[in-house]
Amino acid sequence: KQVTREWQPRQSVVDVGGVRIGDGSFTVIAGPCAVESREQMASAAAAVARAGAAVLRGGAFKPRTSPYAFRGLGASGLDHLVAARAATGLPVVTEVLTPGDVDTVAERADMLQVGTRNAQNFALLEAVGGAHRPVLLKRGLSNTVEEWLLAAEYVVSHGNADVVLCERGIRTFETATRNTLDLAAVPLVKSLSHLPVVVDPSHATGHRHLVPSMSLAALAAGADGLVVEVHPDPENALSDGPQSLTFEMFDDLMARLRRLAESLDRRLATAPSQENAANAG
Ligand code: PEP
Ligand code: MN
């Protein structure tokens, strides 16, 4: 109800550490799937900042399908994110897995991510609804648009209006791609809801060579931004290496996004520190 255009016709703008998502600009959120070490995070952060990303991502608490896979560094991963933010000026978004971790993560991160596996974990949705941090809400693996919007309603109705929706692909019969990117959901959800909508082409496709074209398509479809996985050494990444872009691929993608944005009368969002640097220079 509160997430609908009937309730609020005006587009919501969500402020993430000074970066405004939903204001008409296109916000690129980038970084590795998982925080693996201080050096890896520093290297990825410097590269995505240089290429023009506005927000840094990296998972400290990782939801993994197998309990034997790398499940993240936990609290020390948050420290590496804080250090990377200090070095680059990019606000950070990271996933929170349990209601008990919400305060710890909210203390360090600028935005809380709720992952696809937790998209209908109503206790977690209520907990982030009580947090004083914006929320990046992934669409559940098999969620309809209505279920996804109702998940957002849990957060908003618990007092947190700063929700950004993320289409990250849904489960279908197709296995050639990791998931099926539902790009039509972008203009559909934007017509139904005033909340900003971003697209994650990395988890949606599972293959790095498909990420640039789906990123451009997301911009063309009217998304408010992207979440893209980028890794200093994708071949040796501890999670999601096959879908992670190299620095070179990310540089190239940013240049192409900039050209497409211009032709659509849009611009790529910049981090506050980058604006200061641009004004000073
Ligand atoms: C992620 O962003 O690293 C992630 C685990 O995403 P999802 O919840 O969409 O699978
Ligand atoms: Mn990932």
Short mmCIF file of C-alpha atoms and ligand atoms in Angstrom, two decimals:
data_model
loop_
_atom_site.label_atom_id
_atom_site.label_comp_id
_atom_site.label_asym_id
_atom_site.label_seq_id
_atom_site.Cartn_x
_atom_site.Cartn_y
_atom_site.Cartn_z
CA LYS A 1 0.00 0.00 0.00
CA GLN A 2 2.55 2.65 1.11
CA VAL A 3 4.94 1.59 -1.64
CA THR A 4 2.39 2.28 -4.40
CA ARG A 5 2.05 5.28 -6.69
CA GLU A 6 -1.55 5.62 -5.47
CA TRP A 7 -0.21 6.29 -1.98
CA GLN A 8 2.57 8.53 -3.22
CA PRO A 9 2.61 9.60 -6.89
CA ARG A 10 5.96 11.40 -6.51
CA GLN A 11 9.14 9.37 -7.20
CA SER A 12 11.09 8.56 -4.02
CA VAL A 13 14.73 9.54 -3.83
CA VAL A 14 16.88 7.49 -1.45
CA ASP A 15 20.01 9.09 -0.03
CA VAL A 16 22.89 6.64 0.46
CA GLY A 17 25.74 8.45 2.19
CA GLY A 18 25.18 11.52 -0.02
CA VAL A 19 24.43 9.62 -3.25
CA ARG A 20 20.84 10.15 -4.33
CA ILE A 21 19.20 7.10 -5.94
CA GLY A 22 16.03 7.79 -7.91
CA ASP A 23 16.64 11.45 -8.73
CA GLY A 24 16.87 10.76 -12.46
CA SER A 25 20.57 9.98 -12.46
CA PHE A 26 21.90 6.43 -12.95
CA THR A 27 23.68 5.07 -9.89
CA VAL A 28 26.32 2.39 -10.42
CA ILE A 29 27.00 0.27 -7.34
CA ALA A 30 30.06 -1.93 -7.85
CA GLY A 31 32.54 -4.14 -6.05
CA PRO A 32 33.32 -7.76 -5.32
CA CYS A 33 30.74 -10.36 -4.35
CA ALA A 34 32.52 -10.99 -1.07
CA VAL A 35 35.03 -9.05 0.99
CA GLU A 36 38.01 -11.45 0.97
CA SER A 37 40.82 -9.37 2.51
CA ARG A 38 41.75 -5.77 3.21
CA GLU A 39 43.98 -5.71 0.11
CA GLN A 40 41.35 -7.20 -2.21
CA MET A 41 38.73 -4.70 -0.99
CA ALA A 42 41.13 -1.74 -1.26
CA SER A 43 42.11 -2.73 -4.77
CA ALA A 44 38.51 -3.22 -5.96
CA ALA A 45 37.35 0.00 -4.31
CA ALA A 46 40.11 2.06 -5.92
CA ALA A 47 39.36 0.59 -9.35
CA VAL A 48 35.59 1.09 -9.27
CA ALA A 49 35.98 4.60 -7.85
CA ARG A 50 38.42 5.51 -10.61
CA ALA A 51 36.01 4.17 -13.22
CA GLY A 52 33.21 6.34 -11.79
CA ALA A 53 31.06 4.06 -9.62
CA ALA A 54 29.06 5.99 -7.02
CA VAL A 55 28.61 3.31 -4.34
CA LEU A 56 30.83 0.41 -3.24
CA ARG A 57 29.52 -3.09 -2.57
CA GLY A 58 31.05 -6.17 -0.92
CA GLY A 59 29.57 -8.95 1.20
CA ALA A 60 30.95 -9.50 4.71
CA PHE A 61 28.17 -11.91 5.69
CA LYS A 62 27.58 -14.19 2.72
CA PRO A 63 24.48 -16.34 2.18
CA ARG A 64 25.75 -19.43 0.37
CA THR A 65 23.75 -22.28 -1.10
CA SER A 66 26.26 -24.76 0.35
CA PRO A 67 27.24 -24.51 4.04
CA TYR A 68 30.78 -25.54 3.01
CA ALA A 69 31.32 -22.57 0.65
CA PHE A 70 33.12 -19.38 1.80
CA ARG A 71 30.62 -17.58 4.01
CA GLY A 72 32.39 -14.26 4.36
CA LEU A 73 34.75 -12.63 6.87
CA GLY A 74 31.93 -11.30 9.06
CA ALA A 75 32.76 -8.32 11.28
CA SER A 76 36.34 -7.97 10.00
CA GLY A 77 34.88 -7.75 6.50
CA LEU A 78 32.93 -4.71 7.70
CA ASP A 79 36.23 -3.16 8.85
CA HIS A 80 37.70 -3.62 5.36
CA LEU A 81 34.63 -1.94 3.85
CA VAL A 82 34.97 1.00 6.24
CA ALA A 83 38.66 1.33 5.30
CA ALA A 84 37.81 1.23 1.59
CA ARG A 85 35.18 3.93 2.08
CA ALA A 86 37.70 6.10 3.89
CA ALA A 87 40.18 5.68 1.04
CA THR A 88 37.76 6.34 -1.83
CA GLY A 89 34.88 8.35 -0.38
CA LEU A 90 32.37 5.85 -1.79
CA PRO A 91 29.43 4.99 0.49
CA VAL A 92 29.12 1.23 1.08
CA VAL A 93 26.30 -1.30 0.84
CA THR A 94 26.61 -4.75 2.36
CA GLU A 95 24.27 -7.63 3.09
CA VAL A 96 22.75 -8.33 6.49
CA LEU A 97 21.67 -11.94 7.05
CA THR A 98 19.97 -11.99 10.43
CA PRO A 99 17.93 -9.58 12.55
CA GLY A 100 20.61 -9.87 15.26
CA ASP A 101 23.26 -8.45 12.90
CA VAL A 102 21.27 -5.40 11.80
CA ASP A 103 22.69 -3.01 14.41
CA THR A 104 26.30 -4.11 13.83
CA VAL A 105 25.99 -3.73 10.06
CA ALA A 106 24.03 -0.46 10.29
CA GLU A 107 26.79 1.02 12.44
CA ARG A 108 29.36 0.56 9.69
CA ALA A 109 27.54 0.50 6.35
CA ASP A 110 25.65 3.26 4.54
CA MET A 111 23.04 0.86 3.15
CA LEU A 112 21.74 -2.55 4.23
CA GLN A 113 21.24 -5.23 1.60
CA VAL A 114 18.59 -7.91 2.00
CA GLY A 115 19.46 -10.79 -0.31
CA THR A 116 17.26 -12.87 -2.54
CA ARG A 117 17.24 -15.81 -0.10
CA ASN A 118 15.97 -13.53 2.65
CA ALA A 119 13.53 -11.53 0.56
CA GLN A 120 10.57 -13.00 2.46
CA ASN A 121 12.28 -13.35 5.83
CA PHE A 122 9.71 -11.17 7.53
CA ALA A 123 11.60 -10.96 10.84
CA LEU A 124 14.62 -9.55 8.96
CA LEU A 125 12.44 -7.19 6.91
CA GLU A 126 10.92 -5.84 10.12
CA ALA A 127 14.37 -5.46 11.68
CA VAL A 128 15.75 -3.42 8.75
CA GLY A 129 12.46 -1.51 8.82
CA GLY A 130 13.48 -0.28 12.27
CA ALA A 131 17.04 0.62 11.22
CA HIS A 132 18.17 4.13 10.37
CA ARG A 133 19.82 3.09 7.12
CA PRO A 134 18.46 2.76 3.59
CA VAL A 135 17.72 -0.77 2.40
CA LEU A 136 18.57 -2.49 -0.89
CA LEU A 137 15.91 -5.16 -1.26
CA LYS A 138 16.64 -7.92 -3.76
CA ARG A 139 13.75 -9.66 -5.45
CA GLY A 140 13.23 -13.16 -4.07
CA LEU A 141 14.36 -16.06 -6.29
CA SER A 142 10.79 -17.03 -7.14
CA ASN A 143 8.92 -13.90 -6.12
CA THR A 144 6.18 -12.38 -8.19
CA VAL A 145 6.23 -8.61 -8.54
CA GLU A 146 3.40 -8.43 -6.02
CA GLU A 147 5.31 -10.51 -3.45
CA TRP A 148 8.39 -8.35 -3.98
CA LEU A 149 6.43 -5.14 -3.42
CA LEU A 150 4.78 -6.63 -0.33
CA ALA A 151 8.25 -7.47 1.03
CA ALA A 152 9.15 -3.79 0.56
CA GLU A 153 5.90 -2.89 2.32
CA TYR A 154 7.14 -4.76 5.43
CA VAL A 155 10.18 -2.48 5.57
CA VAL A 156 8.31 0.74 4.83
CA SER A 157 5.43 -0.02 7.20
CA HIS A 158 7.97 -0.60 9.99
CA GLY A 159 9.17 2.95 9.66
CA ASN A 160 11.90 2.88 7.02
CA ALA A 161 10.80 4.57 3.80
CA ASP A 162 14.26 4.41 2.22
CA VAL A 163 13.97 1.26 0.16
CA VAL A 164 15.59 0.61 -3.22
CA LEU A 165 14.28 -2.43 -5.12
CA CYS A 166 16.76 -4.66 -6.98
CA GLU A 167 15.80 -6.97 -9.86
CA ARG A 168 18.46 -9.72 -9.81
CA GLY A 169 16.91 -12.38 -12.02
CA ILE A 170 14.30 -14.99 -11.17
CA ARG A 171 14.29 -18.76 -11.28
CA THR A 172 12.82 -20.25 -14.44
CA PHE A 173 13.19 -23.50 -16.44
CA GLU A 174 16.18 -21.94 -18.22
CA THR A 175 19.54 -23.05 -16.89
CA ALA A 176 21.85 -21.61 -19.57
CA THR A 177 21.87 -18.40 -17.57
CA ARG A 178 22.09 -18.52 -13.76
CA ASN A 179 18.71 -16.79 -13.49
CA THR A 180 16.37 -15.08 -15.94
CA LEU A 181 16.66 -11.30 -15.91
CA ASP A 182 13.13 -9.90 -15.80
CA LEU A 183 13.81 -6.53 -17.40
CA ALA A 184 10.12 -5.89 -18.07
CA ALA A 185 9.72 -5.78 -14.29
CA VAL A 186 11.73 -2.53 -14.27
CA PRO A 187 9.23 -0.28 -16.08
CA LEU A 188 6.37 -2.30 -14.58
CA VAL A 189 7.50 -1.83 -10.98
CA LYS A 190 8.35 1.80 -11.63
CA SER A 191 4.79 2.35 -12.82
CA LEU A 192 3.33 0.60 -9.76
CA SER A 193 5.69 1.98 -7.11
CA HIS A 194 7.48 5.24 -6.33
CA LEU A 195 10.52 3.35 -5.00
CA PRO A 196 13.75 3.43 -7.06
CA VAL A 197 14.55 0.23 -8.99
CA VAL A 198 18.06 -0.98 -9.78
CA VAL A 199 19.23 -4.03 -11.74
CA ASP A 200 21.87 -6.63 -10.82
CA PRO A 201 23.02 -8.13 -14.14
CA SER A 202 25.72 -10.21 -12.40
CA HIS A 203 23.48 -12.56 -10.39
CA ALA A 204 20.84 -12.35 -13.12
CA THR A 205 23.10 -13.87 -15.77
CA GLY A 206 25.92 -15.64 -13.95
CA HIS A 207 28.32 -15.01 -16.85
CA ARG A 208 30.59 -11.97 -17.07
CA HIS A 209 30.35 -11.73 -20.85
CA LEU A 210 26.58 -11.15 -20.56
CA VAL A 211 26.88 -8.41 -17.94
CA PRO A 212 27.75 -5.40 -20.16
CA SER A 213 24.83 -5.85 -22.57
CA MET A 214 22.33 -6.41 -19.75
CA SER A 215 23.71 -3.34 -17.94
CA LEU A 216 23.10 -1.16 -21.00
CA ALA A 217 19.65 -2.72 -21.40
CA ALA A 218 18.83 -1.88 -17.77
CA LEU A 219 19.70 1.76 -18.37
CA ALA A 220 17.62 1.78 -21.55
CA ALA A 221 14.70 0.17 -19.66
CA GLY A 222 14.63 3.08 -17.22
CA ALA A 223 16.33 1.56 -14.17
CA ASP A 224 17.66 3.95 -11.54
CA GLY A 225 20.98 2.15 -11.36
CA LEU A 226 22.97 -1.08 -11.33
CA VAL A 227 24.63 -3.47 -8.91
CA VAL A 228 27.67 -5.00 -10.65
CA GLU A 229 30.22 -7.47 -9.32
CA VAL A 230 33.83 -6.50 -10.07
CA HIS A 231 36.89 -8.38 -8.80
CA PRO A 232 40.67 -7.78 -9.05
CA ASP A 233 41.20 -11.42 -10.04
CA PRO A 234 37.88 -13.07 -10.97
CA GLU A 235 39.51 -16.44 -11.75
CA ASN A 236 40.55 -16.75 -8.11
CA ALA A 237 37.52 -15.10 -6.48
CA LEU A 238 36.15 -16.88 -3.41
CA SER A 239 32.60 -16.38 -4.67
CA ASP A 240 30.87 -15.58 -7.96
CA GLY A 241 34.09 -15.33 -10.00
CA PRO A 242 32.46 -16.41 -13.30
CA GLN A 243 30.06 -13.45 -13.23
CA SER A 244 32.54 -10.87 -11.90
CA LEU A 245 33.93 -8.26 -14.29
CA THR A 246 37.63 -7.54 -14.53
CA PHE A 247 38.70 -3.93 -13.91
CA GLU A 248 39.25 -3.50 -17.63
CA MET A 249 35.75 -4.75 -18.49
CA PHE A 250 34.26 -2.46 -15.85
CA ASP A 251 36.14 0.58 -17.21
CA ASP A 252 34.83 -0.19 -20.67
CA LEU A 253 31.29 -0.70 -19.38
CA MET A 254 31.31 2.65 -17.55
CA ALA A 255 32.41 4.43 -20.72
CA ARG A 256 29.58 2.81 -22.69
CA LEU A 257 27.02 3.58 -19.95
CA ARG A 258 28.12 7.22 -19.98
CA ARG A 259 27.55 7.48 -23.72
CA LEU A 260 24.15 5.78 -23.57
CA ALA A 261 23.07 7.89 -20.57
CA GLU A 262 23.92 11.04 -22.48
CA SER A 263 21.79 10.00 -25.43
CA LEU A 264 18.89 9.38 -23.01
CA ASP A 265 19.34 12.79 -21.33
CA ARG A 266 20.52 11.14 -18.15
CA ARG A 267 23.81 11.22 -16.31
CA LEU A 268 25.72 8.78 -14.15
CA ALA A 269 25.57 9.56 -10.43
CA THR A 270 28.85 10.43 -8.73
CA ALA A 271 29.94 9.98 -5.13
CA PRO A 272 30.02 13.18 -3.02
CA SER A 273 33.80 13.09 -2.80
CA GLN A 274 34.06 12.82 -6.59
CA GLU A 275 31.84 15.91 -6.95
CA ASN A 276 34.09 17.79 -4.55
CA ALA A 277 37.10 16.68 -6.52
CA ALA A 278 35.43 17.76 -9.78
CA ASN A 279 34.48 21.16 -8.34
CA ALA A 280 37.97 21.68 -6.95
CA GLY A 281 39.55 20.67 -10.24
C1 PEP B 1 25.04 -10.64 -3.62
O1 PEP B 1 24.66 -9.51 -3.96
O2 PEP B 1 26.24 -10.94 -3.47
C2 PEP B 1 24.04 -11.70 -3.45
C3 PEP B 1 24.28 -12.76 -2.67
O3 PEP B 1 22.95 -11.48 -4.17
P1 PEP B 1 21.56 -12.30 -4.23
O4 PEP B 1 20.99 -12.23 -2.86
O5 PEP B 1 20.78 -11.52 -5.26
O6 PEP B 1 21.88 -13.69 -4.70
MN MN B 2 27.52 -12.55 -5.50
#
